Coordinates of C-alpha atoms in Angstrom, one line a residue:
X1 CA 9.5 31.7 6.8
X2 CA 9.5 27.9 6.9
X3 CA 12.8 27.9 10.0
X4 CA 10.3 30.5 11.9
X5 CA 7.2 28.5 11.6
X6 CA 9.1 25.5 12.7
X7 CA 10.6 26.9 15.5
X8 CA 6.7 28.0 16.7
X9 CA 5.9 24.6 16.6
X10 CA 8.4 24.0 19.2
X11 CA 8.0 26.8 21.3
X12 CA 3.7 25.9 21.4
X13 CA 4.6 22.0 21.9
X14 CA 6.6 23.5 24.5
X15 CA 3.7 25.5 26.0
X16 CA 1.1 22.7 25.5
X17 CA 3.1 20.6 27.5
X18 CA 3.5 23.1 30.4
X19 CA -0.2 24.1 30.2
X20 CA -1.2 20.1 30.8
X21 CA 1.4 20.0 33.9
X22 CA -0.5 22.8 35.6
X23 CA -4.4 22.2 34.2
X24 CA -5.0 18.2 34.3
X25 CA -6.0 16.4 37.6
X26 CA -3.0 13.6 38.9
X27 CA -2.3 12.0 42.3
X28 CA 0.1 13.7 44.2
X29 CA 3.0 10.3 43.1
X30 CA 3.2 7.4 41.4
X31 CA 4.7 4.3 43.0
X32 CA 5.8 6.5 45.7
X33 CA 7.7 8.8 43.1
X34 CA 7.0 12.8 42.5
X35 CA 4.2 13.1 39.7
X36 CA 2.3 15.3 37.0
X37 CA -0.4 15.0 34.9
X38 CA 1.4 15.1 31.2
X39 CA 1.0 14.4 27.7
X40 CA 1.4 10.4 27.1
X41 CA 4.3 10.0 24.6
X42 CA 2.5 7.5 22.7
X43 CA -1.1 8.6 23.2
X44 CA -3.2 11.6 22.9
X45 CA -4.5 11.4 26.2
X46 CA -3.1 12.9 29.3
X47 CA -1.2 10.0 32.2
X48 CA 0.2 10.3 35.1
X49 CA 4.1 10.9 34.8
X50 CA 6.3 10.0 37.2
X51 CA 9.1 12.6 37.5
X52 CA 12.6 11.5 37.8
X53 CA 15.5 13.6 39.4
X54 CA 16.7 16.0 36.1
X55 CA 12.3 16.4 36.1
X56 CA 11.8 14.6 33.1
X57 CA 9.2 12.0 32.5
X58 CA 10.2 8.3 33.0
X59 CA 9.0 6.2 29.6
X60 CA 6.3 4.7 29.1
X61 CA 5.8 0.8 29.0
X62 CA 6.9 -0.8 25.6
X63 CA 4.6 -0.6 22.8
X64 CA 3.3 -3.7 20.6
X65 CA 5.6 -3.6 17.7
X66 CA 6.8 -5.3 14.5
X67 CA 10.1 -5.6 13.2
X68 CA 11.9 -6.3 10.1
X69 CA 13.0 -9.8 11.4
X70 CA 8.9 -10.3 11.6
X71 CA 8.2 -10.1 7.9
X72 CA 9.8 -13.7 5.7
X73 CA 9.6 -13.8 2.2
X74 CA 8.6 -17.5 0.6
X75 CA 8.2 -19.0 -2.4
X76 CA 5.9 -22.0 -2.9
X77 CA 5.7 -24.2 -6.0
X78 CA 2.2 -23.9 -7.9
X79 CA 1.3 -27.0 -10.0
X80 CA 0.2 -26.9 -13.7
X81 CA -3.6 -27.9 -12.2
X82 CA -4.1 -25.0 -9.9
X83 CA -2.0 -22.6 -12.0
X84 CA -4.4 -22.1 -14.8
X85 CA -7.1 -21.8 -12.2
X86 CA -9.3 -18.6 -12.0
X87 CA -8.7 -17.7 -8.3
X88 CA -11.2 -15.0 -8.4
X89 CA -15.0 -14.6 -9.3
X90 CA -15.3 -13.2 -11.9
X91 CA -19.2 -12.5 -11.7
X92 CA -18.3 -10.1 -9.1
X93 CA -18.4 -6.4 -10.6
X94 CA -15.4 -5.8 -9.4
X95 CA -13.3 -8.6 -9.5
X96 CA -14.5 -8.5 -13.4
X97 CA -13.1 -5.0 -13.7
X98 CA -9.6 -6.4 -12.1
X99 CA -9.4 -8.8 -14.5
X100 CA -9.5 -6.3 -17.1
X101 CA -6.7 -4.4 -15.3
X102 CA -4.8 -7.4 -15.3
X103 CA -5.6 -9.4 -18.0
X104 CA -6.1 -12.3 -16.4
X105 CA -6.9 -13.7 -12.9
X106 CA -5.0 -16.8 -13.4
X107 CA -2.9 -18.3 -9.7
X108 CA 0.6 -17.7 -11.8
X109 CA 2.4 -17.0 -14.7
X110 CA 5.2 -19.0 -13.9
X111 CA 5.9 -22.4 -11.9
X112 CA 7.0 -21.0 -8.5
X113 CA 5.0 -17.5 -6.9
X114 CA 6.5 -15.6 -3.7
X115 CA 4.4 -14.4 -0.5
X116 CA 5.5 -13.6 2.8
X117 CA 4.5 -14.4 6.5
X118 CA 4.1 -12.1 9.5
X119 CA 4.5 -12.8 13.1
X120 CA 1.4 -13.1 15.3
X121 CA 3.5 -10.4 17.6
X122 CA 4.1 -8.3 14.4
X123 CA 0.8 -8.4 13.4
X124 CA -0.5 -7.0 17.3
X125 CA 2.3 -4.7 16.6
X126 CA 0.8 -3.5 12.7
X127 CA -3.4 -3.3 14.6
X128 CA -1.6 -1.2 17.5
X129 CA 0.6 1.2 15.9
X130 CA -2.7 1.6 13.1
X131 CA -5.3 2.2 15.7
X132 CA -3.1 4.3 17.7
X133 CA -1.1 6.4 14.5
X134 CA -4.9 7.5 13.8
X135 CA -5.5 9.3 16.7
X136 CA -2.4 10.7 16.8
X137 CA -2.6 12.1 13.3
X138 CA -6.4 13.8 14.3
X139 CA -4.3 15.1 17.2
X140 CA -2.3 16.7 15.0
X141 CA -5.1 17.9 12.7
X142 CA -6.6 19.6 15.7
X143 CA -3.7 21.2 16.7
X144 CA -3.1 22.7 12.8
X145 CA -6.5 23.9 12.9
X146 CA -5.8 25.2 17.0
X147 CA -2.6 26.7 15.6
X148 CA -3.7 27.9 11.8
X149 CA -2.4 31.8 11.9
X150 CA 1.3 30.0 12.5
X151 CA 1.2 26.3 10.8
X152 CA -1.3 27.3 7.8
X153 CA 1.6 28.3 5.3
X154 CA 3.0 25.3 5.8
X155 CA 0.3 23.8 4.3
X156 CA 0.1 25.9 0.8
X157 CA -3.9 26.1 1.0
X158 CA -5.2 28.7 -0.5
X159 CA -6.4 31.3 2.6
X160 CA -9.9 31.3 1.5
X161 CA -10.4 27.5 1.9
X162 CA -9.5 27.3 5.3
X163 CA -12.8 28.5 6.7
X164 CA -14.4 25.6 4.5
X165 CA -11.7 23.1 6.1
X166 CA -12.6 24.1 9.3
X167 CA -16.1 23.8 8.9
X168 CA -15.5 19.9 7.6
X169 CA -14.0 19.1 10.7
X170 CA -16.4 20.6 13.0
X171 CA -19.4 19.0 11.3
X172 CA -18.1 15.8 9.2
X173 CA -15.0 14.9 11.9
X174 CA -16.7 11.3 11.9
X175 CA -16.7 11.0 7.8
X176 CA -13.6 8.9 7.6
X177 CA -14.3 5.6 6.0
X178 CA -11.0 4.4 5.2
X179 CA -7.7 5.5 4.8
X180 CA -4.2 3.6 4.3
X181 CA -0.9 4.0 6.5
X182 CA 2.6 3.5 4.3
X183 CA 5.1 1.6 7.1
X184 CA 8.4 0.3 7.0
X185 CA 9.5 -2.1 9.3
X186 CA 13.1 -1.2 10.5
X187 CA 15.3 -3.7 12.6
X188 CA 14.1 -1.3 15.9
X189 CA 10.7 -1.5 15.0
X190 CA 7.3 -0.1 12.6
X191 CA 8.6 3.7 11.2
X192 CA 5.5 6.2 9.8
X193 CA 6.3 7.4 6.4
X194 CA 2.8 9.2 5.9
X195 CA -0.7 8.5 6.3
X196 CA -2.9 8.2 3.0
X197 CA -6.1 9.6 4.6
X198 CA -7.5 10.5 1.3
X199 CA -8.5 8.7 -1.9
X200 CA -5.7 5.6 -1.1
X201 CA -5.7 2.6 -3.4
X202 CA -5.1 -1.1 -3.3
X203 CA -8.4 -1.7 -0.7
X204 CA -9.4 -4.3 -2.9
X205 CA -5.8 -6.3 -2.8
X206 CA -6.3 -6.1 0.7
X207 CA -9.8 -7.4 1.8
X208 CA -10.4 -9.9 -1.2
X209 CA -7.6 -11.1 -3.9
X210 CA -5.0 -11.9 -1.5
X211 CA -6.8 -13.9 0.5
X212 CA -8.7 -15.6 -2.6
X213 CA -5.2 -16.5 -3.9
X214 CA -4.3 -17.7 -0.5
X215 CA -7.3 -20.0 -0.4
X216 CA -6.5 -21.4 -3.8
X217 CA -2.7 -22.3 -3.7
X218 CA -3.5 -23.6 0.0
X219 CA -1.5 -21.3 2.0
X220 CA -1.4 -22.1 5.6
X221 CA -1.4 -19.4 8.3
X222 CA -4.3 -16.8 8.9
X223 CA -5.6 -14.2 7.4
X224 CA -4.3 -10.4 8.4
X225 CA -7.4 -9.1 6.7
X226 CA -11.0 -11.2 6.8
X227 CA -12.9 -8.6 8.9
X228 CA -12.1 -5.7 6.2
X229 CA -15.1 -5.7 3.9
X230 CA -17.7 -6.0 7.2
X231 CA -16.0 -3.4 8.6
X232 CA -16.6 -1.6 5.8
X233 CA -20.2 -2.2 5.9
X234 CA -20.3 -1.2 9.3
X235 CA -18.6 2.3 8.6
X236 CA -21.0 2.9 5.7
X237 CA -24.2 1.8 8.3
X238 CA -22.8 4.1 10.9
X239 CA -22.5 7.3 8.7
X240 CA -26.5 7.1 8.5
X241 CA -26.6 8.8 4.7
X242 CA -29.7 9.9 4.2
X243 CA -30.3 9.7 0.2
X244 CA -28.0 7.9 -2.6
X245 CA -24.4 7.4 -2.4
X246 CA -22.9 8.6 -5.9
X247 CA -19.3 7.0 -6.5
X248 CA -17.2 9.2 -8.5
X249 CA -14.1 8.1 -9.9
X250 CA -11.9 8.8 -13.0
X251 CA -12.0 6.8 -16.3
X252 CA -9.2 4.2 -14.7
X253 CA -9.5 0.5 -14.7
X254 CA -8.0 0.7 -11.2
X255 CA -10.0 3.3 -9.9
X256 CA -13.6 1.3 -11.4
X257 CA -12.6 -1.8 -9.3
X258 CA -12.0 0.3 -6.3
X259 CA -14.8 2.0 -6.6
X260 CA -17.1 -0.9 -7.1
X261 CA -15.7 -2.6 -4.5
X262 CA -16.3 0.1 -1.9
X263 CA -20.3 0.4 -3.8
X264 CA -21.0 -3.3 -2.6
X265 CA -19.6 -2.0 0.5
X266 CA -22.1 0.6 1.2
X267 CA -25.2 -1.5 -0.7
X268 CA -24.6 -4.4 1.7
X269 CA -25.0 -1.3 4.2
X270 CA -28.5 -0.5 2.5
X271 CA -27.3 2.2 0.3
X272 CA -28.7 3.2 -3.0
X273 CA -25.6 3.9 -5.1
X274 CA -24.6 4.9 -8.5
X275 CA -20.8 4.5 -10.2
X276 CA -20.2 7.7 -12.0
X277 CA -17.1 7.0 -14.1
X278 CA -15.9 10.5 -15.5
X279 CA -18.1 13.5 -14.8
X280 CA -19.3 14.6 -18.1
X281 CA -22.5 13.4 -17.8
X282 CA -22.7 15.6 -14.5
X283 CA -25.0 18.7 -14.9
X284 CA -26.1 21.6 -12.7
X285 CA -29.2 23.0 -13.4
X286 CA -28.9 26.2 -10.8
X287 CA -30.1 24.3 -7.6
X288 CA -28.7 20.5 -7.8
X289 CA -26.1 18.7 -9.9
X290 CA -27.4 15.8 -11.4
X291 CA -26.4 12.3 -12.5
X292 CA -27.4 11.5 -16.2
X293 CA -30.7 10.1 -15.1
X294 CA -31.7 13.4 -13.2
X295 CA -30.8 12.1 -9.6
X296 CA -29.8 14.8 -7.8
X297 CA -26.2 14.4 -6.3
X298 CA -25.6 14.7 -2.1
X299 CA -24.1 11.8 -1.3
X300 CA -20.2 11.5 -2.1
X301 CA -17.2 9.2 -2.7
X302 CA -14.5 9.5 -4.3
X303 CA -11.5 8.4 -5.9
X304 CA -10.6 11.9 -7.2
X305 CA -8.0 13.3 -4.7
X306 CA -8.6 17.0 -2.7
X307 CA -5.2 17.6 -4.6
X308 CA -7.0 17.9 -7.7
X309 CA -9.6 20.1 -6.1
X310 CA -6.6 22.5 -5.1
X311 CA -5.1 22.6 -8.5
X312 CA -8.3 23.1 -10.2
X313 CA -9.3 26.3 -7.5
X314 CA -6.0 27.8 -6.9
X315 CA -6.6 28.1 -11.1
X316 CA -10.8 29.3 -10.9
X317 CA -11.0 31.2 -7.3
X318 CA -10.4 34.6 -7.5
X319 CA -9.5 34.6 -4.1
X320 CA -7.4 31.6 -3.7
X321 CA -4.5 34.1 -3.1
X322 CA -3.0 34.5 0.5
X323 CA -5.5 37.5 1.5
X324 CA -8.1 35.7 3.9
X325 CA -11.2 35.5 3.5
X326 CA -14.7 33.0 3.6
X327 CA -15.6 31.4 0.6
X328 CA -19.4 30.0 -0.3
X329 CA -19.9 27.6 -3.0
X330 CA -23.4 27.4 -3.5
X331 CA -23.2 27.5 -7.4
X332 CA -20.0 26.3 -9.4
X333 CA -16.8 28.0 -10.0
X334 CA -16.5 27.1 -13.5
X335 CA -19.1 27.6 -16.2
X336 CA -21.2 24.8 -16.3
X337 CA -23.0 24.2 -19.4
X338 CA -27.0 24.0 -19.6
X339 CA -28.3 20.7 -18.2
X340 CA -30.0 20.2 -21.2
X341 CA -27.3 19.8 -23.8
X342 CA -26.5 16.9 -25.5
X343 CA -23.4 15.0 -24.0
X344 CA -20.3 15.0 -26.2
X345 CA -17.0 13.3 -26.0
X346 CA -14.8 14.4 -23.9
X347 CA -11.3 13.7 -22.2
X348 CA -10.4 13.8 -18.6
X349 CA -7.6 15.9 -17.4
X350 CA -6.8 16.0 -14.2
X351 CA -9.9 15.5 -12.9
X352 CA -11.7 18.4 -15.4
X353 CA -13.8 17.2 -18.1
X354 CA -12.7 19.2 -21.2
X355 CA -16.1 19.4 -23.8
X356 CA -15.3 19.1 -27.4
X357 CA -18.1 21.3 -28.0
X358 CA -18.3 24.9 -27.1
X359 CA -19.4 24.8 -24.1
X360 CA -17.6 24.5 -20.8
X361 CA -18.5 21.4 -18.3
X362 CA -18.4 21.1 -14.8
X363 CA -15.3 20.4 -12.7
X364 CA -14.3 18.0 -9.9
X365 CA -14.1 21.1 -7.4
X366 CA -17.2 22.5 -8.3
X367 CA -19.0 19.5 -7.2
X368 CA -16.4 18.6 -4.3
X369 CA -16.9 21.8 -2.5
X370 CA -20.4 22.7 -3.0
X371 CA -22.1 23.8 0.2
X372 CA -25.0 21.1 -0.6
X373 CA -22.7 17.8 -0.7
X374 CA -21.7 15.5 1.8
X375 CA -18.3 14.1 1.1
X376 CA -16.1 10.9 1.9
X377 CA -13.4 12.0 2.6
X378 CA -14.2 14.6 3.7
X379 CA -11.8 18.1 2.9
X380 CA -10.4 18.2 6.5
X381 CA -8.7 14.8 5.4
X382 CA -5.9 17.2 3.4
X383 CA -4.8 17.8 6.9
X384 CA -3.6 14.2 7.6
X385 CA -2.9 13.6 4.5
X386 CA -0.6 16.4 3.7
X387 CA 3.4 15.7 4.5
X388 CA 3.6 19.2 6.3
X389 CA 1.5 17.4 9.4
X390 CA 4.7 15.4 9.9
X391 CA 6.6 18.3 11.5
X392 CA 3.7 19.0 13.7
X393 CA 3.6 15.2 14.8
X394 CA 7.1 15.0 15.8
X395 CA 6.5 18.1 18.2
X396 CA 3.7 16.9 19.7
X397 CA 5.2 13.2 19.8
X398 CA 9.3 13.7 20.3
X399 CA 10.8 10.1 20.2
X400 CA 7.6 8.9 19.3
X401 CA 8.9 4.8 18.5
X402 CA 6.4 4.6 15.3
X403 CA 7.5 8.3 14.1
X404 CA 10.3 9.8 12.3
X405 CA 11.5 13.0 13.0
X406 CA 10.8 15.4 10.1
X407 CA 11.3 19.1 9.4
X408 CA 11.3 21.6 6.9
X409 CA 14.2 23.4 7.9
X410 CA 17.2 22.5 5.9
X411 CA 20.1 23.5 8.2
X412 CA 18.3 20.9 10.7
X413 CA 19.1 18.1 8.2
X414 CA 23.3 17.4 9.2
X415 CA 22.1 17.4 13.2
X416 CA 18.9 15.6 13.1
X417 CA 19.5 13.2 10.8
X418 CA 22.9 11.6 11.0
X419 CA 21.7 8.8 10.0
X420 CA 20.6 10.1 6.2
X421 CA 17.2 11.6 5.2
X422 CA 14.5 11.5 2.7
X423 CA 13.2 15.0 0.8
X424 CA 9.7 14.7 -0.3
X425 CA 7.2 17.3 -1.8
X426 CA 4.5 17.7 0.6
X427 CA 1.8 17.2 -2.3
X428 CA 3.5 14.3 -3.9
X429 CA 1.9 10.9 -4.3
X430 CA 2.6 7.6 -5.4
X431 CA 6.9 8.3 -4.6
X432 CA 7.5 10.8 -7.0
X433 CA 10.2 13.6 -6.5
X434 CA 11.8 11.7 -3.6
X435 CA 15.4 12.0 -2.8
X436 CA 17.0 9.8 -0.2
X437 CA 20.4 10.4 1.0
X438 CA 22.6 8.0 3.1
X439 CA 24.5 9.0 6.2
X440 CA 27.3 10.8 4.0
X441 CA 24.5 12.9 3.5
X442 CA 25.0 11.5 -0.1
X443 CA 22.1 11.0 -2.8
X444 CA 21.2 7.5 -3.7
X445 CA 18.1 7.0 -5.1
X446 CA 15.5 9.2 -6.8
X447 CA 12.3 9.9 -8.6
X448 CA 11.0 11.8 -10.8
X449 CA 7.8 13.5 -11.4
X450 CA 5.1 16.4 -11.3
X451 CA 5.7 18.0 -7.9
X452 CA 9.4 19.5 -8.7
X453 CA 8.0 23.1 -7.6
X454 CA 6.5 21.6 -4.4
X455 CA 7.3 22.4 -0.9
X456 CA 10.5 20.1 0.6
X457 CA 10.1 18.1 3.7
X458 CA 12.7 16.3 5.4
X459 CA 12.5 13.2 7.0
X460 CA 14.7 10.6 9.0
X461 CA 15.8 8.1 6.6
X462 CA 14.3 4.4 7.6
X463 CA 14.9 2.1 4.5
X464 CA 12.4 0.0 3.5
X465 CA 13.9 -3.8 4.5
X466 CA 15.1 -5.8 1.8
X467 CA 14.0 -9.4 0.7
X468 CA 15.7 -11.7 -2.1
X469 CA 16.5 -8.2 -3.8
X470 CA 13.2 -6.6 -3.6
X471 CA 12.1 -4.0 -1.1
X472 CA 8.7 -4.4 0.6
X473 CA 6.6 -1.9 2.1
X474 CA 4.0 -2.5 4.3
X475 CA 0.5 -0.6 4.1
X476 CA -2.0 -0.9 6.4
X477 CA -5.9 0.4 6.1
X478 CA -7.5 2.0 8.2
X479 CA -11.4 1.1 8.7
X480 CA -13.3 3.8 10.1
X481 CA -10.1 4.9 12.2
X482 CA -10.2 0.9 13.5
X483 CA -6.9 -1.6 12.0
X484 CA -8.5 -3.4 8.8
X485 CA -6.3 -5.3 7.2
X486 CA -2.1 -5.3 5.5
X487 CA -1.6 -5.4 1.8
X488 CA 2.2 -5.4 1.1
X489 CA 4.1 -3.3 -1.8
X490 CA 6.9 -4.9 -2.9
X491 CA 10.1 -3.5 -5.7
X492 CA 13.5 -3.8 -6.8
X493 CA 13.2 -0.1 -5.9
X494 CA 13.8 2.1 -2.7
X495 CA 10.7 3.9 -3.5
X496 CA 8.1 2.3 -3.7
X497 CA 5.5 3.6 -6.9
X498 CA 1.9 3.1 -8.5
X499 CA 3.1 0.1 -10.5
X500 CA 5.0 -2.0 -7.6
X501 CA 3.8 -5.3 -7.2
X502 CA 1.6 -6.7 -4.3
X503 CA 2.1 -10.0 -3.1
X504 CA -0.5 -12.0 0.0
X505 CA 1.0 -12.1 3.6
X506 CA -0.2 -14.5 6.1
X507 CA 0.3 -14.5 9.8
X508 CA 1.8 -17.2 11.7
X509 CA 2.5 -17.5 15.3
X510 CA 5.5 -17.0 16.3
X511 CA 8.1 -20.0 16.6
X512 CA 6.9 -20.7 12.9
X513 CA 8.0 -17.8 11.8
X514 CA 11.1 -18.9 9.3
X515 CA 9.0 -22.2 8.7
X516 CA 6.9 -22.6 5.3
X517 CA 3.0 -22.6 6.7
X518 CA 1.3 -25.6 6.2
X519 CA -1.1 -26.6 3.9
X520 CA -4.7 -26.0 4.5

């Protein structure tokens, strides 16, 4: 099934291509050459080709890039007197909620603290490839949706919720607040592992602590990251909610500062908003669900992922099977109990608050899909966030420079990838189940973890680079589909996971690259 559905990808990339030859208007040549109106390698839009002899298309100019040789590790000496400062305010609901997480928001623990530097042409490179990988994956998204009778199973949606992730992209395309890219910077140049488009983490890292501990320690260079929080506000302003915002997030000291963070976000945008942490104070009353005050819930964010959603409805839907079909959710799923019963404790597990009493509670996915709520981000974002739209990329981008090729036919693996390849579960998060296998085609490194049942993809080994024995990933957010800001990821591990360190990264221009910034 899955070596069928690949090959249509092909043979419609294949037709897509031809029909934009024929359809699109070009000038007759370019520079004097034969030409055609084609698909852009590196864009979504349609150029002008120039045709060469064999009548393939010339390349395109070189893209901004960054390279491995771009990124430099340092290490700077912090003195007893700014060691034991508090680099962070902590009368900041957030930053107060880190400092729980951490248990301290002290410079350093120890005398010397590493960070890194980034080229001012590595940087270009990072706010190109983002800007431009976003578009590109909507592409993509498009095309699934275009293409859904062939590259639906890929996917392993239930049938009856693809009517509902159509209608999110048709009406809430524009939802996208922010969502996180996962780079590694080869020696050829930035390679795509995935794009987090849905419920990413470490925003926070990125637009506040790193540059606070910059500022305090007296790191030299520029920011990569001091227009993240405004843009923020701007997204927020631009989504014109009409009502209060409720945040919902899980009972996580990670997922409370992320959360508040992205509320002073949307206040600063003029938004009413209200933290929800857990969601068994959550009632529906037959019409509305309600916060525990009565406020009738619209208005969505979230930290919960659409991946709980699917667990939670391929287990409640009745037709979450493969028959198609359309699926309303006016009223919950689950049993919900009466809106006036007393609250009692309860656990959270995976994302479904679990009464201790007799009655059942509400769910994530009943609230999540309910025809009445307005959602960021919204469902169509399992589309870009799912692995299985990395096949689909690299037919509609061959050769792409910020891609790697991926597939989900095995017997592909030994041709395509000479160089080794990485097997992920298309679900999986935070690196777990990943396999990476060197050019002997021979495993070297691997995870654990919950998505062992999961659908494989393959994908073109690019390692992460390797600095003073740790590996360091780059991540970079995407604001509203605009380039926001780099937090880097950094292990002794391949694989990067939820508990690998991040460290600050400033950019420098260029000829300073190997030297230590100066002092502010």
């Amino acid at each position: 099934m899955l070596a069928t559905l690949s090959s249509s990808i092909r043979k419609q990339a294949t037709s897509s291509s031809a029909a934009a030859l024929t359809t699109c208007p070009c000038s007759p040549a370019v520079d004097g050459t034969a030409a055609a109106c084609c698909p852009s390698p590196t864009s979504i839009d349609s150029v002008c080709c120039a045709l060469t002899s064999s009548s393939e298309f010339t390349k395109t100019r070189a893209l901004p890039n960054a390279t491995s040789s771009d990124l430099r590790m340092h290490s700077i000496a912090i003195p007893p007197s700014v060691a034991n400062v508090d680099y962070l305010d902590a009368s900041l609901p957030y930053v107060a909620v880190f400092q729980e997480q951490m248990g301290t928001t002290k410079v350093a623990r120890g005398p010397n603290s590493a960070y890194y530097t980034l080229t001012e042409s590595g940087q270009a490179g990072l706010e190109h490839a983002t800007n431009e990988l976003h578009q590109m994956f909507m592409h993509a998204a498009q095309y699934v949706l275009d293409h859904e009778a062939d590259l639906a199973p890929l996917f392993h949606f239930p049938a009856s919720l693809w009517p509902k992730i159509r209608q999110s992209w048709a009406t809430r395309a524009d939802d996208v607040v922010s969502a996180r890219f996962d780079f590694a910077l080869t020696p050829t140049g930035i390679k795509t592992y995935e794009y987090n488009a849905d419920s990413a983490s470490c925003l926070f890292e990125c637009g506040h602590s790193q540059d606070k501990w910059a500022a305090t320690v007296g790191l030299g260079g520029r920011s990569n990251s001091d227009t993240l929080f405004t843009q923020l506000v701007a997204a927020w302003t631009s989504k014109k909610v009409v009502g209060d915002l409720h945040l919902l997030c899980d009972d996580d000291l990670e997922e409370r500062y992320h959360s508040l963070y992205m509320q002073a976000a949307a206040e600063a945008a003029g938004i009413t908003c209200h933290l929800i942490v857990g969601i068994d104070s959550i009632t529906f009353d037959g019409q509305d669900f309600r916060d525990a005050n009565g406020t009738a819930i619209r208005n969505v964010w979230k930290t919960w992922s659409w991946e709980t959603v699917l667990k939670q409805y391929k287990a409640a839907a009745p037709d979450a099977g493969p028959t198609p079909g359309t699926l309303s959710l006016k009223r919950p799923l689950s049993p919900t109990a009466n809106a006036t019963s007393a609250p009692s404790k309860v656990k959270l597990d995976d994302g479904r608050a679990v009464s201790s009493g007799s009655h059942p509670r509400v769910q994530v996915m009943d609230i999540l899909l309910n025809d009445s709520m307005r959602v960021f981000e919204p469902l169509w974002t399992l589309l870009p966030s799912s692995k299985a739209i990395l096949p689909v990329l690299t037919k509609l981008y061959p050769a792409h420079p910020y891609l790697l090729a991926s597939t989900f036919d095995e017997v592909d693996v030994s041709t395509l990838f000479p160089n080794g390849y990485c097997a992920k579960p298309v679900m999986g998060r935070t690196g777990a189940n990943v396999s990476i296998y060197n050019d002997r085609h021979e495993l070297i490194s691997a995870t654990g973890g919950a998505w062992d049942k999961d659908n494989i993809l393959f994908q073109e080994l690019a390692l992460l680079p390797k600095y003073e024995e740790k590996y360091v990933q780059v991540n970079c957010w995407a604001i509203d589909g605009r380039y926001g800001g780099t937090i880097l990821r950094v292990d002794e591990s391949n694989i990067i996971g939820g508990s690998s360190g991040m460290y600050a990264m400033r950019v420098v221009p260029d000829d300073a690259a190997n030297a230590k910034p100066i002092a502010m």
